[in-house]
Amino acid sequence: MNISHLKLVALSLILIGVSGSSSLMAKASEVSSPEGMQLVKGGEYRPLYMSKDSPIQSVNDFYLDQYPVTNKDFQEFVKGNPGWAKSEAPKVFVEKQYLQHWSNDGYPKALTNSPVTNVSWFAADAYCKAQGKRLPRVSEWELAALASETQADGSVEKDYKQKILMWYSRPSQKQLSAVGQNEPNYWGIYDMHGLIWEWTEDFNSALVTGESRGDSTIDTKLFCAGGASGAVDPGDYAAFMRYGFRSSLEAKFTLPNLGFRCAQDAEQNQ
Amino acid sequence: MKKWFQLSLATLLTAFISAASASDKVEMLPEDSIYHLNNEWVTQDEQTINIKSFAGKRQLISLIYTHCMHTCPTIVATMQNIEKQLPEDVLANTEFVLVSLTPNSDTPKVLKEFAEKRKLDPKRWTLLTGDKQDVRSLAMALNVRYKKSEDNEVAHSNVFTLLDEKGRILFQEVGDINKVDETVEKIVSR
């Protein structure tokens, strides 16, 4: 074992230590949630592209993973479900870049606690199902992401949107940091902004064609009931970016900055 | 003796091939077959079937819901017109599948009534309902977008998809009654 290897081990230990202690702190505040998850109180979410008069979607209470799923977590899943190994997953479910940052033996050790990326919607969906969970819906994800560090609705804070936009305007990191390095939000959930994009169960509910020239107005011929479009809060650029990003995705896409976390209905645990 | 040997070899070989095709149907599918979804559905006749059982013939498939007032009737009518215009030899190798986007309200009974009302030939048409997660996965595999509203209406991509005998996507087309001739030509030429 040479010195650089030792350094790497020490660094990994520190990283594990950091995320370990922060999760302990968070757990103390929410005793009843399933391990590694936090309760998000339901509320109302107005879909971005619906008109001001359109019905607001109500979101029930739900649990959401505190952290995005890491490389380490995902490797555990692959061990139990070899059909999702890098070389085994059918091409109908994953692009060829699936887990491209892994060698055949697994992930680089420096990325142990970093979010797993280069995973398709199908792989993320299978992972969550294997844990008895599911992917969060767009409405749930957006509701949880609305929280600042101190309030359930961060949008009432003056600098909140600006802060999130700052992240969107920065280029992606070459190597993703470990999860849980920043402050948790109001719900005790980490990294909703600032680290990766995340898959949602119903990302394909964004009714645009993906062809930007065709989407200046939604082509009502392409979608049944597609005429009900307009925008609610044109000031929320970050939400527009997420909406646009989701619209451009296909379920088998695998991207270096796109990962996921899982959710669960709150009733299951009562 | 030689003849006997040849015969038993042939029998063994046949047995081997049929055993392999029964158990390895999924494994033998091409990598880009949507039949890897391997999920189960209920037909209008209350039969439970696995999606991979559609392998063997071409399938013209669309996601709709029976109480849809706008686009779905056009999709179904377009598919029916295609059925009418396909040459017999092509039609013999083509089946039609409608999958419900509102599986809670589209029970097998509702699907059956819909099929009868629209005069969908039960020999060639299968209507499916199932688990809503499986509907989501199938839509993902076909790259169909949809959004359910709280009144059980669904805004959705107005498309149908032609799958080849092994469940690979040959092409997708917008449901448009004026495009029937064009689509028939496309199906015949593939």
Coordinates of N, CA and C in Angstrom, one line a residue, chain B residues 42-184:
Chain B
V42 N -54.3 -7.8 -17.9 CA -55.5 -8.5 -18.0 C -56.2 -8.0 -19.2
T43 N -56.7 -9.0 -20.0 CA -57.4 -8.6 -21.3 C -58.9 -8.4 -21.1
Q44 N -59.5 -8.0 -22.2 CA -61.0 -7.7 -22.1 C -61.7 -9.0 -21.8
D45 N -61.1 -10.1 -22.0 CA -61.8 -11.4 -21.7 C -61.3 -11.9 -20.3
E46 N -60.7 -11.1 -19.5 CA -60.2 -11.4 -18.2 C -59.2 -12.5 -18.2
Q47 N -58.4 -12.6 -19.3 CA -57.3 -13.5 -19.3 C -56.0 -12.7 -18.8
T48 N -55.2 -13.3 -17.9 CA -54.0 -12.7 -17.5 C -52.9 -13.1 -18.5
I49 N -52.2 -12.1 -19.1 CA -51.2 -12.5 -20.1 C -49.9 -11.7 -19.8
N50 N -48.8 -12.3 -20.1 CA -47.5 -11.6 -20.0 C -47.3 -10.8 -21.3
I51 N -46.7 -9.6 -21.2 CA -46.5 -8.8 -22.4 C -45.7 -9.5 -23.5
K52 N -44.8 -10.4 -23.0 CA -44.0 -11.1 -24.0 C -44.7 -12.1 -24.8
S53 N -46.0 -12.4 -24.4 CA -46.7 -13.4 -25.2 C -47.2 -12.8 -26.6
F54 N -47.0 -11.4 -26.7 CA -47.3 -10.8 -28.0 C -46.2 -11.1 -29.1
A55 N -45.1 -11.6 -28.6 CA -44.0 -12.0 -29.5 C -44.5 -13.0 -30.5
G56 N -43.9 -12.9 -31.8 CA -44.3 -13.8 -32.8 C -45.1 -13.1 -34.0
K57 N -45.8 -12.1 -33.6 CA -46.5 -11.3 -34.7 C -46.1 -9.8 -34.5
R58 N -46.4 -9.1 -35.5 CA -46.2 -7.6 -35.4 C -47.4 -7.1 -34.6
Q59 N -47.2 -6.1 -33.8 CA -48.2 -5.5 -33.0 C -48.3 -4.0 -33.2
L60 N -49.5 -3.5 -33.5 CA -49.7 -2.1 -33.6 C -50.3 -1.7 -32.2
I61 N -49.6 -0.9 -31.5 CA -50.0 -0.7 -30.1 C -50.2 0.8 -29.7
S62 N -51.2 1.1 -28.9 CA -51.4 2.4 -28.5 C -52.0 2.5 -27.1
L63 N -51.6 3.6 -26.4 CA -52.1 3.8 -25.0 C -53.3 4.8 -25.1
I64 N -54.5 4.4 -24.6 CA -55.7 5.2 -24.7 C -56.5 5.0 -23.4
Y65 N -57.6 5.6 -23.3 CA -58.6 5.3 -22.3 C -60.0 5.4 -22.9
T66 N -60.9 4.5 -22.4 CA -62.1 4.4 -23.1 C -63.1 5.6 -23.0
H67 N -63.0 6.3 -21.9 CA -63.9 7.5 -21.8 C -63.3 8.8 -22.4
C68 N -62.2 8.6 -23.1 CA -61.6 9.8 -23.8 C -62.5 10.3 -24.9
M69 N -62.7 11.6 -24.9 CA -63.7 12.1 -25.9 C -63.0 12.7 -27.1
H70 N -61.7 13.0 -27.0 CA -61.1 13.7 -28.1 C -60.1 12.9 -29.0
T71 N -58.9 12.7 -28.5 CA -57.9 12.1 -29.4 C -58.1 10.6 -29.5
C72 N -58.4 9.9 -28.4 CA -58.4 8.4 -28.5 C -59.4 7.9 -29.6
P73 N -60.6 8.4 -29.7 CA -61.4 7.9 -30.8 C -60.7 8.0 -32.2
T74 N -59.9 9.1 -32.4 CA -59.2 9.2 -33.6 C -58.1 8.2 -33.8
I75 N -57.4 7.9 -32.7 CA -56.4 6.9 -32.7 C -57.0 5.5 -33.1
V76 N -58.0 5.2 -32.4 CA -58.6 3.9 -32.6 C -59.2 3.8 -34.1
A77 N -59.9 4.9 -34.5 CA -60.4 4.9 -35.9 C -59.3 4.7 -36.9
T78 N -58.2 5.4 -36.7 CA -57.0 5.4 -37.6 C -56.5 3.9 -37.6
M79 N -56.4 3.3 -36.5 CA -55.9 1.9 -36.4 C -56.8 1.0 -37.1
Q80 N -58.1 1.2 -37.0 CA -59.1 0.4 -37.7 C -59.1 0.5 -39.2
N81 N -58.8 1.8 -39.6 CA -58.7 2.0 -41.1 C -57.5 1.3 -41.6
I82 N -56.4 1.4 -40.8 CA -55.2 0.7 -41.2 C -55.5 -0.8 -41.4
E83 N -56.2 -1.4 -40.4 CA -56.6 -2.8 -40.5 C -57.3 -3.1 -41.7
K84 N -58.3 -2.2 -42.1 CA -59.1 -2.5 -43.3 C -58.2 -2.5 -44.6
Q85 N -57.2 -1.6 -44.6 CA -56.4 -1.4 -45.8 C -55.2 -2.3 -46.0
L86 N -54.8 -3.0 -44.9 CA -53.6 -3.8 -45.0 C -53.9 -5.0 -46.0
P87 N -52.9 -5.3 -46.8 CA -53.1 -6.5 -47.7 C -53.1 -7.8 -46.8
E88 N -53.8 -8.8 -47.3 CA -54.1 -9.9 -46.4 C -52.9 -10.6 -45.8
D89 N -51.9 -10.8 -46.6 CA -50.7 -11.4 -46.1 C -50.0 -10.7 -44.9
V90 N -50.1 -9.3 -45.0 CA -49.5 -8.5 -44.0 C -50.4 -8.6 -42.7
L91 N -51.7 -8.5 -43.0 CA -52.7 -8.5 -41.9 C -52.6 -9.8 -41.1
A92 N -52.3 -10.9 -41.8 CA -52.2 -12.2 -41.1 C -51.1 -12.2 -40.1
N93 N -50.1 -11.3 -40.2 CA -49.0 -11.2 -39.3 C -49.1 -10.0 -38.4
T94 N -50.2 -9.4 -38.4 CA -50.3 -8.1 -37.6 C -51.5 -8.2 -36.6
E95 N -51.3 -7.8 -35.4 CA -52.3 -7.7 -34.4 C -52.4 -6.3 -33.8
F96 N -53.5 -6.0 -33.1 CA -53.7 -4.6 -32.6 C -53.9 -4.6 -31.1
V97 N -53.2 -3.7 -30.4 CA -53.3 -3.7 -28.9 C -53.6 -2.3 -28.4
L98 N -54.6 -2.2 -27.5 CA -54.9 -1.0 -26.9 C -54.7 -1.1 -25.4
V99 N -53.9 -0.3 -24.8 CA -53.6 -0.4 -23.4 C -54.2 0.8 -22.7
S100 N -54.9 0.6 -21.6 CA -55.6 1.7 -20.9 C -54.7 2.5 -20.0
L101 N -54.9 3.8 -20.2 CA -54.1 4.8 -19.3 C -54.9 5.1 -18.0
T102 N -56.1 4.6 -17.9 CA -56.9 4.7 -16.7 C -57.3 3.3 -16.2
P103 N -56.3 2.5 -15.8 CA -56.6 1.1 -15.4 C -57.7 0.9 -14.3
N104 N -57.8 1.9 -13.4 CA -58.8 1.8 -12.4 C -60.2 1.8 -12.9
S105 N -60.5 2.6 -13.8 CA -61.9 2.7 -14.3 C -62.1 1.8 -15.6
D106 N -61.0 1.5 -16.3 CA -61.1 0.6 -17.5 C -60.9 -0.8 -17.0
T107 N -62.0 -1.4 -16.4 CA -61.9 -2.8 -16.0 C -62.1 -3.7 -17.3
P108 N -61.8 -5.0 -17.2 CA -62.0 -5.8 -18.4 C -63.4 -5.7 -19.0
K109 N -64.4 -5.6 -18.1 CA -65.8 -5.4 -18.6 C -65.9 -4.2 -19.4
V110 N -65.4 -3.1 -18.9 CA -65.5 -1.8 -19.6 C -64.8 -1.9 -21.0
L111 N -63.6 -2.5 -21.0 CA -62.8 -2.7 -22.2 C -63.6 -3.6 -23.2
K112 N -64.3 -4.6 -22.7 CA -65.0 -5.5 -23.6 C -66.2 -4.7 -24.3
E113 N -66.9 -3.9 -23.4 CA -68.0 -3.1 -24.0 C -67.5 -2.2 -25.1
F114 N -66.3 -1.5 -24.8 CA -65.7 -0.6 -25.7 C -65.4 -1.3 -27.0
A115 N -64.8 -2.5 -26.9 CA -64.4 -3.3 -28.1 C -65.6 -3.6 -28.9
E116 N -66.7 -4.0 -28.2 CA -67.9 -4.4 -29.0 C -68.6 -3.2 -29.7
K117 N -68.6 -2.1 -28.9 CA -69.2 -0.9 -29.5 C -68.5 -0.4 -30.7
R118 N -67.2 -0.5 -30.6 CA -66.4 0.0 -31.7 C -66.1 -1.1 -32.8
K119 N -66.7 -2.3 -32.6 CA -66.6 -3.4 -33.5 C -65.1 -3.8 -33.8
L120 N -64.4 -3.9 -32.7 CA -63.0 -4.3 -32.8 C -63.0 -5.9 -32.9
D121 N -62.4 -6.4 -34.0 CA -62.4 -7.9 -34.2 C -61.6 -8.6 -33.1
P122 N -62.3 -9.4 -32.3 CA -61.6 -10.0 -31.1 C -60.5 -10.9 -31.6
K123 N -60.5 -11.4 -32.9 CA -59.4 -12.2 -33.4 C -58.1 -11.5 -33.4
R124 N -58.2 -10.2 -33.7 CA -57.0 -9.4 -33.9 C -56.7 -8.3 -32.9
W125 N -57.8 -7.9 -32.1 CA -57.6 -6.8 -31.1 C -57.6 -7.3 -29.7
T126 N -56.6 -6.9 -29.0 CA -56.5 -7.2 -27.5 C -56.5 -5.8 -26.8
L127 N -57.4 -5.7 -25.8 CA -57.4 -4.5 -24.9 C -56.9 -4.9 -23.6
L128 N -56.0 -4.1 -23.0 CA -55.3 -4.5 -21.8 C -55.6 -3.4 -20.7
T129 N -55.8 -4.0 -19.5 CA -55.7 -3.1 -18.3 C -54.7 -3.8 -17.3
G130 N -54.2 -3.0 -16.4 CA -53.2 -3.6 -15.5 C -52.9 -2.7 -14.3
D131 N -51.7 -2.9 -13.8 CA -51.2 -2.1 -12.7 C -50.7 -0.8 -13.2
K132 N -51.0 0.3 -12.4 CA -50.7 1.6 -13.0 C -49.2 1.9 -13.1
Q133 N -48.4 1.2 -12.3 CA -46.9 1.2 -12.4 C -46.5 0.6 -13.7
D134 N -47.2 -0.5 -14.1 CA -46.8 -1.2 -15.3 C -47.2 -0.3 -16.5
V135 N -48.3 0.4 -16.4 CA -48.7 1.4 -17.5 C -47.6 2.4 -17.6
R136 N -47.2 2.9 -16.5 CA -46.1 3.9 -16.5 C -44.8 3.4 -17.2
S137 N -44.4 2.2 -16.8 CA -43.2 1.6 -17.4 C -43.4 1.3 -18.9
L138 N -44.6 0.9 -19.3 CA -44.8 0.6 -20.8 C -44.8 2.0 -21.5
A139 N -45.4 3.0 -20.9 CA -45.4 4.3 -21.6 C -43.9 4.8 -21.7
M140 N -43.1 4.5 -20.7 CA -41.7 4.9 -20.7 C -41.0 4.2 -21.9
A141 N -41.3 2.9 -22.0 CA -40.6 2.1 -23.0 C -41.0 2.6 -24.4
L142 N -42.2 3.1 -24.5 CA -42.7 3.5 -25.8 C -42.5 5.0 -26.0
N143 N -41.9 5.6 -25.0 CA -41.6 7.1 -25.0 C -42.9 7.9 -25.2
V144 N -44.0 7.4 -24.5 CA -45.3 8.1 -24.6 C -45.4 9.0 -23.4
R145 N -45.8 10.2 -23.6 CA -45.9 11.2 -22.4 C -47.4 11.3 -22.1
Y146 N -47.7 11.3 -20.8 CA -49.1 11.5 -20.4 C -49.2 12.1 -19.0
K147 N -50.2 12.8 -18.8 CA -50.5 13.5 -17.5 C -51.9 13.4 -17.1
K148 N -52.1 12.8 -16.0 CA -53.5 12.5 -15.5 C -54.0 13.7 -14.7
S149 N -55.2 14.1 -14.9 CA -55.7 15.2 -14.1 C -56.7 14.6 -13.1
E150 N -57.1 15.4 -12.1 CA -57.8 14.8 -11.0 C -59.2 14.3 -11.4
D151 N -59.7 14.7 -12.5 CA -61.1 14.3 -12.9 C -61.0 13.0 -13.8
N152 N -59.8 12.3 -13.7 CA -59.6 11.0 -14.4 C -59.5 11.2 -15.9
E153 N -59.3 12.4 -16.4 CA -58.9 12.6 -17.8 C -57.4 12.5 -17.9
V154 N -57.0 12.2 -19.1 CA -55.5 12.1 -19.3 C -55.1 12.8 -20.5
A155 N -54.2 13.7 -20.4 CA -53.6 14.3 -21.6 C -52.4 13.4 -21.9
H156 N -52.4 13.0 -23.2 CA -51.4 12.0 -23.6 C -50.9 12.2 -25.0
S157 N -49.7 11.6 -25.3 CA -49.2 11.6 -26.7 C -50.2 10.9 -27.6
N158 N -50.4 11.5 -28.7 CA -51.4 11.0 -29.6 C -50.7 10.1 -30.7
V159 N -50.1 9.0 -30.2 CA -49.4 8.1 -31.1 C -49.7 6.7 -31.0
F160 N -49.4 5.9 -32.1 CA -49.4 4.5 -32.0 C -48.0 4.0 -32.5
T161 N -47.7 2.8 -32.1 CA -46.3 2.3 -32.3 C -46.4 0.9 -33.0
L162 N -45.6 0.7 -34.0 CA -45.5 -0.6 -34.6 C -44.3 -1.4 -34.1
L163 N -44.6 -2.5 -33.5 CA -43.6 -3.4 -32.9 C -43.3 -4.5 -33.9
D164 N -42.1 -5.0 -34.0 CA -41.8 -6.1 -34.9 C -42.1 -7.4 -34.1
E165 N -41.9 -8.5 -34.7 CA -42.2 -9.8 -34.1 C -41.5 -10.1 -32.8
K166 N -40.5 -9.4 -32.5 CA -39.7 -9.6 -31.3 C -39.9 -8.4 -30.3
G167 N -40.8 -7.5 -30.6 CA -41.0 -6.4 -29.7 C -40.1 -5.2 -29.8
R168 N -39.5 -5.1 -31.0 CA -38.7 -3.9 -31.2 C -39.5 -2.8 -31.9
I169 N -39.3 -1.6 -31.6 CA -40.1 -0.5 -32.2 C -39.6 -0.3 -33.6
L170 N -40.6 -0.5 -34.6 CA -40.3 -0.2 -36.0 C -40.5 1.2 -36.3
F171 N -41.6 1.8 -35.9 CA -41.8 3.2 -36.1 C -43.0 3.7 -35.2
Q172 N -43.1 5.0 -35.0 CA -44.3 5.6 -34.3 C -44.9 6.6 -35.2
E173 N -46.2 6.7 -35.1 CA -47.0 7.6 -36.0 C -48.0 8.4 -35.2
V174 N -48.3 9.6 -35.5 CA -49.3 10.4 -34.9 C -50.7 9.8 -35.4
G175 N -51.6 9.6 -34.5 CA -53.0 9.2 -34.9 C -53.7 10.2 -35.7
D176 N -53.7 10.1 -37.0 CA -54.3 11.1 -37.9 C -55.0 10.3 -39.0
I177 N -56.3 10.5 -39.1 CA -57.1 9.7 -40.0 C -56.6 10.0 -41.5
N178 N -56.1 11.2 -41.7 CA -55.6 11.5 -43.1 C -54.3 10.9 -43.5
K179 N -53.7 10.2 -42.5 CA -52.4 9.6 -42.8 C -52.4 8.1 -43.0
V180 N -53.6 7.6 -43.0 CA -53.8 6.1 -43.1 C -53.0 5.5 -44.3
D181 N -53.3 6.1 -45.5 CA -52.6 5.5 -46.7 C -51.1 5.4 -46.5
E182 N -50.6 6.6 -46.1 CA -49.1 6.7 -45.8 C -48.6 5.6 -44.9
T183 N -49.4 5.5 -43.8 CA -49.0 4.5 -42.7 C -49.0 3.1 -43.2
V184 N -50.1 2.8 -44.0 CA -50.2 1.4 -44.5 C -49.0 1.1 -45.4

